[in-house]
Amino acid sequence: MTHMTFRRLSRIAISACCIFSVMAFGHPGTLSAKAEDADLLDSLPGPAESAAGNYLAAVVAGAARDTRAAALYFREALRDDPNNPELLERAFVALLANGDMQEAFSAARQLLKRDSSNGLARLALGVEAIKARRYVTARKYLGSGGRGRAADLTATLLTAWSWVGSGDLRRALDTVERLKGETSYNVFRDYHAGLIAAVGGNRREAENRLKAAYDVERTTLRVVDAYGRLLSVRGETEEARRVYEAFDRLLPRNPIVQDALKRLDAGQTLPALIANTQEGAAEVLYGLGAAGNSQGDEIAALIYLRLATFLAPKHELAIVTLGDMLERLKQYSSAIEVFDTMPADSPLRSSIDIQIAISLELMGEKDKAQKHLEEMIEANPGDVEALIALGNLLRSRKEFAEAAKIYTRAVEAIGTPDQSRWTLFYFRGIAYERSKEWPKAEADFKKALELAPESVGSDRALVLNYLGYSWVDRHMNLEEAFEMLKRAVELRPRDGYIVDSLGWAYYRLGRYDDAVRELERAIELRPADPTINDHLGDAYWRTGRKLEAKFQWNHARDLGPEPEDLPKILEKIEKGLPDEDKPAAAEAVEKPQNGG
């Protein structure tokens, strides 16, 4: 669905259970220590000596969205106080968000003994019943849960899928039709009605409903893939190819789309997107989880995605979204565990392996991260994405010469680059420039600008900024450079680093008043950046504001500058700047260009 559609759905679908509030960190049944808990405790302060201590530790972990630690501390707390209802409910949510499904289901049963109307507990047990193909039981849980539109949306769609499992397609479709009154429901309703009809064997209804969804949501991968696969199953290969090619023109090189086109070209029939009730119910939960993720409702999103992967462990996009969320929450070990569940034959497996390397790098396992990418490249020397990922890794470590070599291998593997490859030349240009190979860097920055269409918008500012500033720094192409920097600031007016580039360019040309104006604005945007503070100190000194200059240099010193910059800053604090003539190059740029 579009973000607009999912935004509405996520707000509606999540609110009733209150699962994204701190109070909602919820409940287990019979809790047992897990083998990995010992390893986790080694990296944490360890369990407290009291239930209260573990409870507080769990609340802190929950507030930080560290579901693994929260689940562990709630387990410890419940050992000492197993009948505490609030503790039980919070632990339930933590276990569910952490993917400890059997403990969470046990907890849900305990919760319902205390409060039969607990909507989240009923949702969890309804999902458990769908997984076990106990569809009547599932409907009992889903039909008597929470009240309001949130419960209605989730329960209605899951109930509809349960009717598919019971073999009653008419009841399933009738149930989906209850989703009325919200314009944002229309595509969601047609999408699931089409999937339900396809699984239930009514291909005509399936095509009508999926086509209706596709006509509205041609930029949504899941809708495109479902409709394209249905067309393939019906033998309409050319129409299926047209659907995928239209999406590829809009968002090139998506692995799922590329794989579908490759199979169609080979004369293969694509399998249906959803094969059974469990996968259909998982699709509902994935959609709601993706919506919550895009809107920052992290705990709610984690719960939906955990339930989705419980029902359909090979749901590729649920795996990707859940792993990405965990990585963003800095739960790198958990993210890797999720990523590793991606099927080996999935078209997304290569992308996932790159994500695993990124997670390893972020958690400090640098050797493992590099080895992981090198093994990918050794297995497939033409894997452009793996080469770019390795180049990015080396560039982030400031191993610029090695990064440039890897990027060159990627360029060679591509052959003739299309517009979407502009970032590769931009990255290699940075690596060359930092390796002091300016002619090669300049050529790459120009190539990046040539490839990057105006449609990339503010991203073009990155190249304009780097090339424009580099020219000014070398007193080359000054008029063109200033136009580039001004355009970069127009595209990213709130980017303190780019505003700093324009200000520092004025400084290097001796236009100190203009430099002060831009650098003061850059400081407003990035007050804690040592380089910008250092630059502003220099500009103040040159305009005679020497007391303010020393203040900025002292501030730059205290903000932790690069090691090679610190001695220069300390010398300026002690001695100031030496006298110098105004650079002759300043006169090369006409005064009207400063915009003032």
Coordinates of C-alpha atoms in Angstrom, one line a residue:
M1 CA 0.0 0.0 0.0
T2 CA 1.1 3.6 -0.2
H3 CA 2.4 5.3 2.9
M4 CA -0.8 7.4 3.0
T5 CA -2.9 4.2 3.1
F6 CA -0.8 2.4 5.6
R7 CA -0.5 5.5 7.7
R8 CA -4.2 5.5 8.3
L9 CA -4.3 1.8 8.7
S10 CA -1.5 1.7 11.2
R11 CA -3.1 4.4 13.4
I12 CA -6.4 2.5 13.4
A13 CA -5.0 -1.0 13.8
I14 CA -2.6 -0.4 16.6
S15 CA -4.4 2.0 19.0
A16 CA -6.9 -0.4 20.6
C17 CA -4.4 -2.7 22.2
C18 CA -2.3 0.2 23.5
I19 CA 0.7 -1.9 22.6
F20 CA 3.0 1.0 21.9
S21 CA 2.7 2.6 25.3
V22 CA 5.1 1.9 28.1
M23 CA 2.3 0.3 30.0
A24 CA 1.8 -2.2 27.3
F25 CA 5.0 -4.1 27.8
G26 CA 3.2 -7.2 28.6
H27 CA 3.1 -11.0 29.6
P28 CA 4.3 -14.7 29.8
G29 CA 2.8 -17.8 31.2
T30 CA 5.2 -20.4 32.5
L31 CA 8.6 -18.7 32.1
S32 CA 11.8 -20.5 31.7
A33 CA 15.4 -19.4 31.3
K34 CA 16.6 -19.6 27.7
A35 CA 20.0 -20.8 26.8
E36 CA 21.0 -17.5 25.2
D37 CA 20.0 -15.6 28.3
A38 CA 23.3 -16.5 29.9
D39 CA 25.2 -15.0 27.0
L40 CA 23.0 -11.9 27.1
L41 CA 23.5 -11.5 30.8
D42 CA 27.3 -11.5 30.2
S43 CA 26.9 -8.3 28.2
L44 CA 24.4 -6.6 30.6
P45 CA 24.7 -5.6 34.3
G46 CA 23.0 -8.8 35.2
P47 CA 19.8 -9.6 37.0
A48 CA 19.0 -7.6 40.1
E49 CA 18.6 -9.3 43.5
S50 CA 14.9 -8.3 43.7
A51 CA 11.8 -8.4 41.5
A52 CA 11.7 -4.6 41.8
G53 CA 15.2 -4.2 40.5
N54 CA 14.6 -6.5 37.5
Y55 CA 11.3 -4.7 36.9
L56 CA 13.1 -1.3 36.7
A57 CA 15.8 -2.8 34.5
A58 CA 13.1 -4.2 32.2
V59 CA 11.3 -0.9 32.0
V60 CA 14.5 0.9 31.1
A61 CA 15.3 -1.7 28.4
G62 CA 11.7 -1.4 27.1
A63 CA 11.9 2.4 26.9
A64 CA 15.1 1.9 24.8
R65 CA 13.3 -0.6 22.6
D66 CA 15.7 -3.3 23.6
T67 CA 13.2 -6.1 23.5
R68 CA 15.7 -8.9 24.2
A69 CA 17.0 -7.3 27.4
A70 CA 13.4 -6.4 28.4
A71 CA 12.2 -9.9 28.0
L72 CA 15.1 -11.3 30.0
Y73 CA 14.6 -8.9 32.9
F74 CA 10.9 -9.5 33.0
R75 CA 11.5 -13.3 33.2
E76 CA 13.8 -12.7 36.1
A77 CA 11.2 -10.4 37.8
L78 CA 8.4 -12.9 37.3
R79 CA 10.3 -15.6 39.0
D80 CA 10.1 -13.6 42.2
D81 CA 6.6 -12.3 41.7
P82 CA 4.7 -14.6 39.3
N83 CA 1.2 -13.4 40.2
N84 CA 1.8 -9.7 39.6
P85 CA -0.8 -8.8 36.9
E86 CA 0.9 -5.6 35.7
L87 CA 4.3 -7.4 35.5
L88 CA 2.7 -10.2 33.7
E89 CA 1.2 -7.9 31.0
R90 CA 4.4 -6.0 30.5
A91 CA 6.4 -9.2 30.2
F92 CA 3.9 -10.6 27.6
V93 CA 4.4 -7.7 25.3
A94 CA 8.2 -7.9 25.7
L95 CA 8.2 -11.6 24.9
L96 CA 6.0 -11.1 21.9
A97 CA 8.1 -8.3 20.6
N98 CA 11.2 -10.3 21.1
G99 CA 9.8 -13.3 19.2
D100 CA 9.6 -15.7 22.2
M101 CA 6.4 -17.0 20.9
Q102 CA 5.6 -20.1 23.0
E103 CA 6.3 -18.2 26.2
A104 CA 4.2 -15.3 24.9
F105 CA 1.3 -17.6 24.1
S106 CA 1.5 -19.2 27.5
A107 CA 1.4 -15.7 29.0
A108 CA -1.6 -14.7 26.9
R109 CA -3.5 -17.6 28.3
Q110 CA -2.7 -16.5 31.8
L111 CA -3.7 -13.0 31.0
L112 CA -7.1 -14.0 29.7
K113 CA -7.8 -15.8 32.9
R114 CA -7.5 -12.4 34.6
D115 CA -9.0 -10.3 31.9
S116 CA -11.0 -12.1 29.1
S117 CA -11.2 -8.8 27.1
N118 CA -7.4 -8.3 26.6
G119 CA -7.3 -7.6 22.9
L120 CA -3.6 -8.3 22.3
A121 CA -3.7 -11.6 24.2
R122 CA -6.7 -12.6 22.0
L123 CA -4.9 -11.6 18.9
A124 CA -1.9 -13.6 19.8
L125 CA -3.9 -16.7 20.6
G126 CA -6.0 -16.3 17.5
V127 CA -2.7 -16.3 15.5
E128 CA -1.5 -19.3 17.3
A129 CA -4.8 -21.1 16.4
I130 CA -4.5 -20.2 12.8
K131 CA -1.0 -21.6 12.7
A132 CA -2.3 -24.9 14.1
R133 CA -5.2 -24.9 11.6
R134 CA -7.7 -24.6 14.5
Y135 CA -9.9 -22.1 12.6
V136 CA -13.0 -22.3 14.7
T137 CA -10.9 -21.6 17.8
A138 CA -9.2 -18.7 16.0
R139 CA -12.5 -17.1 15.2
K140 CA -13.6 -17.4 18.9
Y141 CA -10.5 -15.5 20.0
L142 CA -10.7 -12.9 17.2
G143 CA -14.4 -12.4 17.4
S144 CA -14.5 -11.4 21.1
G145 CA -11.4 -9.3 21.4
G146 CA -11.1 -5.6 21.8
R147 CA -13.5 -2.9 20.5
G148 CA -13.0 -0.2 18.0
R149 CA -11.7 0.2 14.5
A150 CA -8.3 -1.2 15.4
A151 CA -9.6 -4.5 16.6
D152 CA -12.1 -4.5 13.7
L153 CA -9.5 -4.1 11.0
T154 CA -7.1 -6.8 12.3
A155 CA -9.7 -9.2 13.5
T156 CA -11.8 -8.9 10.3
L157 CA -9.0 -9.7 7.9
L158 CA -7.6 -12.5 10.1
T159 CA -11.2 -13.9 10.5
A160 CA -11.6 -13.8 6.7
W161 CA -8.5 -15.8 6.2
S162 CA -9.7 -18.3 8.8
W163 CA -12.8 -18.9 6.7
V164 CA -10.5 -19.7 3.8
G165 CA -8.9 -22.3 6.0
S166 CA -12.3 -23.7 6.8
G167 CA -13.1 -24.0 3.1
D168 CA -15.8 -21.4 3.1
L169 CA -14.8 -18.9 0.4
R170 CA -18.1 -17.1 0.4
R171 CA -17.9 -16.4 4.1
A172 CA -14.3 -15.3 3.7
L173 CA -15.2 -12.7 1.0
D174 CA -18.3 -11.5 2.8
T175 CA -16.1 -10.9 5.9
V176 CA -13.6 -8.8 4.0
E177 CA -16.5 -6.7 2.7
R178 CA -17.2 -5.5 6.2
L179 CA -14.3 -3.2 5.8
K180 CA -16.3 -0.2 4.8
G181 CA -16.6 3.5 5.7
E182 CA -12.9 4.3 5.4
T183 CA -11.6 5.4 2.0
S184 CA -8.1 4.2 3.0
Y185 CA -9.5 0.6 3.4
N186 CA -10.4 0.2 -0.3
V187 CA -7.1 -0.9 -1.6
F188 CA -6.3 -3.0 1.4
R189 CA -9.7 -4.7 1.1
D190 CA -9.4 -5.3 -2.6
Y191 CA -5.8 -6.6 -2.2
H192 CA -6.8 -9.2 0.5
A193 CA -10.1 -10.1 -1.3
G194 CA -8.0 -10.8 -4.4
L195 CA -5.6 -13.0 -2.5
I196 CA -8.4 -14.8 -0.7
A197 CA -10.2 -15.5 -4.0
A198 CA -7.0 -16.8 -5.5
V199 CA -6.3 -19.2 -2.7
G200 CA -10.0 -20.2 -2.6
G201 CA -10.0 -21.0 -6.4
N202 CA -12.1 -18.2 -7.8
R203 CA -9.6 -16.8 -10.3
R204 CA -12.0 -14.4 -12.0
E205 CA -12.8 -12.7 -8.7
A206 CA -9.1 -12.8 -7.8
E207 CA -8.1 -11.0 -11.0
N208 CA -10.9 -8.4 -10.7
R209 CA -9.9 -7.5 -7.1
L210 CA -6.2 -7.6 -7.6
K211 CA -6.5 -5.5 -10.8
A212 CA -8.6 -3.0 -8.8
A213 CA -5.8 -2.8 -6.2
Y214 CA -3.1 -2.6 -8.9
D215 CA -4.8 0.2 -10.8
V216 CA -4.6 2.3 -7.6
E217 CA -1.3 1.1 -6.2
R218 CA 1.1 0.6 -9.2
T219 CA 4.1 1.7 -7.2
T220 CA 3.6 -0.8 -4.3
L221 CA 5.8 -3.8 -4.8
R222 CA 3.5 -6.3 -2.9
V223 CA 0.4 -5.3 -5.0
V224 CA 2.5 -5.4 -8.2
D225 CA 4.0 -8.8 -7.4
A226 CA 0.6 -10.4 -6.4
Y227 CA -1.1 -9.2 -9.6
G228 CA 1.9 -10.1 -11.8
R229 CA 2.0 -13.6 -10.4
L230 CA -1.8 -14.1 -10.9
L231 CA -1.5 -13.1 -14.5
S232 CA 1.4 -15.6 -14.9
V233 CA -0.7 -18.4 -13.4
R234 CA -3.5 -17.5 -15.8
G235 CA -1.1 -17.8 -18.7
E236 CA -1.1 -14.1 -19.5
T237 CA 2.7 -13.9 -19.6
E238 CA 3.1 -10.8 -21.7
E239 CA 0.7 -8.8 -19.5
A240 CA 2.6 -10.1 -16.4
R241 CA 5.9 -8.9 -18.0
R242 CA 4.4 -5.5 -18.7
V243 CA 3.3 -5.1 -15.0
Y244 CA 6.8 -5.9 -13.8
E245 CA 8.6 -3.9 -16.4
A246 CA 6.5 -0.8 -15.5
F247 CA 7.6 -1.1 -11.9
D248 CA 11.2 -1.7 -12.9
R249 CA 11.2 1.6 -14.9
L250 CA 10.0 3.4 -11.8
L251 CA 12.2 1.7 -9.2
P252 CA 15.0 -0.1 -11.0
R253 CA 16.8 -3.3 -10.0
N254 CA 14.5 -4.5 -7.3
P255 CA 15.6 -8.2 -6.8
I256 CA 12.1 -9.6 -6.6
V257 CA 11.1 -7.8 -9.8
Q258 CA 14.3 -8.8 -11.6
D259 CA 13.8 -12.4 -10.6
A260 CA 10.2 -12.4 -11.8
L261 CA 11.2 -11.0 -15.2
K262 CA 14.0 -13.6 -15.5
R263 CA 11.6 -16.4 -14.8
L264 CA 9.1 -15.1 -17.3
D265 CA 11.8 -14.7 -19.9
A266 CA 12.7 -18.4 -19.3
G267 CA 9.1 -19.4 -19.9
Q268 CA 8.4 -20.3 -16.3
T269 CA 5.1 -19.8 -14.6
L270 CA 5.3 -17.7 -11.4
P271 CA 3.8 -19.3 -8.3
A272 CA 1.0 -17.4 -6.5
L273 CA 2.1 -14.9 -3.9
I274 CA 0.0 -16.5 -1.2
A275 CA -0.4 -20.3 -1.1
N276 CA -2.5 -20.9 2.0
T277 CA -4.4 -19.5 5.0
Q278 CA -1.3 -19.2 7.2
E279 CA 0.6 -17.1 4.5
G280 CA -2.5 -15.0 4.0
A281 CA -2.9 -14.2 7.7
A282 CA 0.9 -13.4 7.8
E283 CA 0.4 -11.0 4.9
V284 CA -2.2 -9.1 7.0
L285 CA 0.2 -8.9 9.9
Y286 CA 3.2 -7.9 7.7
G287 CA 1.2 -5.1 6.2
L288 CA 0.3 -3.7 9.6
G289 CA 3.8 -4.2 10.8
A290 CA 5.3 -2.4 7.8
A291 CA 2.9 0.5 8.4
G292 CA 3.9 0.8 12.1
N293 CA 7.5 0.7 11.1
S294 CA 7.2 3.5 8.6
Q295 CA 5.4 5.6 11.3
G296 CA 7.8 4.9 14.1
D297 CA 5.4 2.7 16.2
E298 CA 8.2 0.4 16.9
I299 CA 6.9 -2.0 19.5
A300 CA 3.6 -2.4 17.7
A301 CA 5.5 -3.0 14.4
L302 CA 7.8 -5.6 16.1
I303 CA 4.8 -7.5 17.4
Y304 CA 3.0 -7.6 14.1
L305 CA 6.1 -8.7 12.3
R306 CA 6.9 -11.3 14.9
L307 CA 3.4 -12.8 14.5
A308 CA 3.8 -12.6 10.7
T309 CA 7.1 -14.6 10.7
F310 CA 5.6 -17.0 13.2
L311 CA 2.8 -17.8 10.7
A312 CA 5.0 -17.7 7.6
P313 CA 8.7 -18.1 8.5
K314 CA 9.8 -17.6 4.9
H315 CA 7.9 -14.4 4.3
E316 CA 10.7 -12.5 2.6
L317 CA 9.5 -8.9 3.2
A318 CA 8.6 -9.5 6.8
I319 CA 12.1 -10.8 7.4
V320 CA 13.6 -7.8 5.7
T321 CA 11.4 -5.3 7.6
L322 CA 11.9 -7.0 10.9
G323 CA 15.7 -7.3 10.5
D324 CA 15.9 -3.7 9.4
M325 CA 14.0 -2.5 12.4
L326 CA 16.2 -4.5 14.8
E327 CA 19.3 -3.1 13.1
R328 CA 17.9 0.4 13.5
L329 CA 17.3 -0.2 17.1
K330 CA 20.9 -1.3 17.4
Q331 CA 19.9 -4.9 18.2
Y332 CA 22.5 -6.2 15.8
S333 CA 22.8 -9.7 17.0
S334 CA 19.0 -10.2 16.9
A335 CA 18.9 -8.6 13.4
I336 CA 21.4 -11.1 12.1
E337 CA 19.4 -13.9 13.6
V338 CA 16.3 -12.7 11.7
F339 CA 18.2 -12.0 8.5
D340 CA 19.7 -15.6 8.6
T341 CA 16.1 -17.0 8.3
M342 CA 15.9 -15.7 4.7
P343 CA 15.6 -18.7 2.4
A344 CA 18.8 -19.5 0.5
D345 CA 17.0 -19.5 -2.9
S346 CA 15.3 -16.1 -2.3
P347 CA 16.1 -13.3 -4.8
L348 CA 16.7 -11.2 -1.7
R349 CA 19.3 -13.5 -0.2
S350 CA 22.3 -11.5 -1.6
S351 CA 20.9 -8.2 -0.3
I352 CA 20.3 -9.8 3.1
D353 CA 23.9 -11.1 3.2
I354 CA 25.0 -7.5 2.6
Q355 CA 22.8 -6.4 5.5
I356 CA 24.4 -9.1 7.7
A357 CA 27.8 -7.7 6.9
I358 CA 26.6 -4.2 7.8
S359 CA 25.3 -5.4 11.1
L360 CA 28.5 -7.2 11.9
E361 CA 30.4 -3.9 11.1
L362 CA 28.1 -1.9 13.3
M363 CA 28.5 -4.3 16.2
G364 CA 32.3 -4.0 16.0
E365 CA 32.9 -7.3 14.3
K366 CA 35.0 -5.7 11.6
D367 CA 37.0 -8.7 10.4
K368 CA 33.9 -10.8 10.2
A369 CA 32.1 -8.1 8.3
Q370 CA 34.8 -7.8 5.7
K371 CA 35.3 -11.6 5.4
H372 CA 31.5 -12.0 4.9
L373 CA 31.6 -9.6 1.9
E374 CA 34.8 -11.1 0.5
E375 CA 33.3 -14.5 0.6
M376 CA 30.2 -13.3 -1.3
I377 CA 32.5 -11.7 -4.0
E378 CA 34.6 -14.8 -4.2
A379 CA 31.5 -16.9 -4.8
N380 CA 30.2 -14.4 -7.4
P381 CA 32.9 -12.0 -8.7
G382 CA 30.3 -10.1 -10.7
D383 CA 28.1 -9.3 -7.7
V384 CA 28.0 -5.5 -8.1
E385 CA 26.0 -4.8 -4.9
A386 CA 28.5 -6.8 -2.8
L387 CA 31.4 -5.0 -4.4
I388 CA 29.8 -1.6 -3.7
A389 CA 29.1 -2.7 -0.1
L390 CA 32.7 -3.7 0.4
G391 CA 33.8 -0.4 -1.1
N392 CA 31.5 1.5 1.3
L393 CA 32.8 -0.5 4.2
L394 CA 36.5 0.3 3.3
R395 CA 35.6 3.9 2.7
S396 CA 33.9 4.2 6.1
R397 CA 37.2 3.0 7.6
K398 CA 39.1 5.6 5.7
E399 CA 40.9 2.9 3.6
F400 CA 40.4 5.1 0.6
A401 CA 42.9 3.6 -1.8
E402 CA 41.6 0.1 -1.3
A403 CA 38.0 1.3 -1.5
A404 CA 38.7 2.9 -4.9
K405 CA 40.1 -0.4 -6.2
I406 CA 36.9 -2.2 -5.1
Y407 CA 34.7 0.4 -6.6
T408 CA 36.6 0.1 -9.9
R409 CA 35.8 -3.6 -9.9
A410 CA 32.1 -2.7 -9.5
V411 CA 32.3 -0.2 -12.4
E412 CA 33.9 -2.8 -14.6
A413 CA 31.3 -5.4 -13.7
I414 CA 28.5 -3.0 -14.6
G415 CA 29.7 -2.1 -18.1
T416 CA 27.5 0.7 -19.3
P417 CA 26.0 2.4 -16.2
D418 CA 22.5 3.7 -16.1
Q419 CA 21.2 6.7 -14.1
S420 CA 20.7 4.7 -11.0
R421 CA 24.5 4.1 -10.7
W422 CA 25.4 7.7 -10.2
T423 CA 26.2 7.0 -6.5
L424 CA 28.9 4.5 -7.4
F425 CA 30.9 7.2 -9.2
Y426 CA 30.2 9.6 -6.4
F427 CA 31.6 7.1 -3.9
R428 CA 34.6 6.3 -6.0
G429 CA 35.2 10.0 -6.5
I430 CA 35.4 10.5 -2.8
A431 CA 37.8 7.6 -2.4
Y432 CA 40.0 9.0 -5.2
E433 CA 39.9 12.5 -3.7
R434 CA 40.9 11.3 -0.3
S435 CA 43.6 9.2 -1.8
K436 CA 45.0 12.5 -3.4
E437 CA 44.2 11.3 -7.0
W438 CA 42.3 14.4 -8.0
P439 CA 42.1 14.0 -11.8
K440 CA 40.4 10.6 -11.3
A441 CA 38.2 12.0 -8.6
E442 CA 37.1 15.0 -10.7
A443 CA 36.2 12.7 -13.6
D444 CA 34.1 10.6 -11.3
F445 CA 32.2 13.5 -9.8
K446 CA 31.5 14.8 -13.3
K447 CA 30.2 11.4 -14.3
A448 CA 28.0 11.2 -11.2
L449 CA 26.5 14.6 -12.2
E450 CA 26.0 13.4 -15.7
L451 CA 24.2 10.3 -14.6
A452 CA 22.2 11.7 -11.7
P453 CA 18.9 13.0 -13.0
E454 CA 17.2 16.0 -11.6
S455 CA 14.6 13.6 -10.2
V456 CA 17.0 12.5 -7.4
G457 CA 16.4 16.0 -6.0
S458 CA 18.4 16.9 -2.9
D459 CA 20.7 14.0 -3.4
R460 CA 22.3 15.9 -6.3
A461 CA 23.5 18.4 -3.7
L462 CA 26.0 15.8 -2.4
V463 CA 27.9 15.8 -5.7
L464 CA 27.5 19.5 -6.3
N465 CA 28.9 20.2 -2.9
Y466 CA 31.9 17.9 -3.2
L467 CA 32.9 18.9 -6.7
G468 CA 32.2 22.6 -6.2
Y469 CA 34.1 22.9 -2.9
S470 CA 37.0 20.9 -4.3
W471 CA 37.3 23.3 -7.3
V472 CA 37.2 26.3 -5.0
D473 CA 39.8 24.8 -2.7
R474 CA 42.0 24.4 -5.8
H475 CA 41.1 27.8 -7.2
M476 CA 39.6 26.1 -10.3
N477 CA 36.5 26.9 -12.3
L478 CA 35.5 29.4 -9.6
E479 CA 32.3 30.8 -11.2
E480 CA 31.0 27.3 -11.9
A481 CA 32.0 26.1 -8.5
F482 CA 30.1 28.9 -6.7
E483 CA 27.0 28.2 -8.8
M484 CA 27.3 24.5 -7.8
L485 CA 27.6 25.3 -4.1
K486 CA 24.7 27.8 -4.2
R487 CA 22.6 25.2 -6.0
A488 CA 23.6 22.6 -3.4
V489 CA 22.4 24.9 -0.6
E490 CA 19.2 25.5 -2.4
L491 CA 18.6 21.8 -2.6
R492 CA 19.6 21.2 1.0
P493 CA 19.1 24.5 2.9
R494 CA 19.0 22.7 6.2
D495 CA 22.2 20.7 5.7
G496 CA 24.8 22.4 7.9
Y497 CA 27.7 20.6 6.2
I498 CA 26.7 22.0 2.8
V499 CA 26.1 25.5 4.1
D500 CA 29.6 25.2 5.8
S501 CA 31.1 24.3 2.4
L502 CA 29.7 27.5 0.9
G503 CA 30.9 29.6 3.8
W504 CA 34.4 28.0 3.8
A505 CA 34.6 28.5 0.1
Y506 CA 34.0 32.2 0.7
Y507 CA 36.7 32.2 3.3
R508 CA 39.2 30.5 1.1
L509 CA 38.6 33.3 -1.5
G510 CA 39.1 36.0 1.1
R511 CA 35.4 37.1 1.2
Y512 CA 35.4 36.9 5.0
D513 CA 32.2 38.8 5.7
D514 CA 30.3 36.5 3.3
A515 CA 32.0 33.6 5.0
V516 CA 30.9 34.7 8.5
R517 CA 27.3 35.0 7.3
E518 CA 27.2 31.5 5.9
L519 CA 29.2 29.8 8.6
E520 CA 27.0 31.4 11.4
R521 CA 24.1 29.8 9.6
A522 CA 25.9 26.5 9.4
I523 CA 26.5 26.7 13.2
E524 CA 22.8 27.1 13.8
L525 CA 22.2 23.9 11.9
R526 CA 25.1 21.9 13.3
P527 CA 26.2 23.6 16.6
A528 CA 28.1 20.5 17.8
D529 CA 30.3 20.0 14.8
P530 CA 34.0 20.8 15.6
T531 CA 35.0 21.6 12.0
I532 CA 32.2 24.1 11.5
N533 CA 33.1 25.8 14.8
D534 CA 36.8 25.9 13.7
H535 CA 35.9 27.4 10.4
L536 CA 33.7 30.1 12.0
G537 CA 36.6 30.9 14.4
D538 CA 38.9 31.5 11.4
A539 CA 36.3 33.7 9.7
Y540 CA 35.8 35.8 12.9
W541 CA 39.5 36.3 13.2
R542 CA 39.9 37.6 9.7
T543 CA 37.0 40.1 10.2
G544 CA 38.7 41.4 13.4
R545 CA 36.4 39.6 15.9
K546 CA 39.3 38.0 17.7
L547 CA 37.7 37.3 21.1
E548 CA 34.8 35.5 19.3
A549 CA 37.3 33.6 17.2
K550 CA 39.1 32.2 20.3
F551 CA 35.7 31.2 21.8
Q552 CA 34.9 29.2 18.6
W553 CA 38.3 27.5 18.5
N554 CA 38.0 26.6 22.2
H555 CA 34.5 25.2 21.5
A556 CA 35.9 23.2 18.5
R557 CA 38.6 21.8 20.7
D558 CA 36.1 20.6 23.3
L559 CA 33.9 19.0 20.7
G560 CA 36.5 16.3 19.8
P561 CA 38.0 17.2 16.4
E562 CA 39.9 14.8 14.2
P563 CA 43.3 14.0 15.7
E564 CA 45.1 15.7 12.8
D565 CA 43.1 18.9 13.3
L566 CA 43.6 19.2 17.1
P567 CA 47.2 20.6 17.0
K568 CA 46.2 23.2 14.5
I569 CA 43.3 24.3 16.7
L570 CA 45.5 24.5 19.8
E571 CA 48.0 26.6 18.0
K572 CA 45.3 29.0 16.8
I573 CA 44.0 29.3 20.4
E574 CA 47.5 30.3 21.6
K575 CA 48.7 32.4 18.7
G576 CA 45.8 33.3 16.5
L577 CA 46.1 33.3 12.7
P578 CA 49.1 34.7 10.9
D579 CA 48.6 37.8 8.8
E580 CA 48.0 37.0 5.2
D581 CA 47.1 38.9 2.1
K582 CA 43.6 38.6 0.7
P583 CA 43.7 35.9 -1.9
A584 CA 43.8 37.2 -5.4
A585 CA 41.4 34.5 -6.4
A586 CA 38.7 36.4 -4.4
E587 CA 38.4 38.9 -7.2
A588 CA 37.8 36.1 -9.7
V589 CA 34.2 35.7 -8.4
E590 CA 32.1 38.7 -9.1
K591 CA 30.5 40.3 -6.1
P592 CA 26.9 39.8 -7.2
Q593 CA 27.4 36.1 -6.8
N594 CA 27.5 36.2 -3.0
G595 CA 23.7 36.8 -2.9
G596 CA 24.1 39.7 -0.5

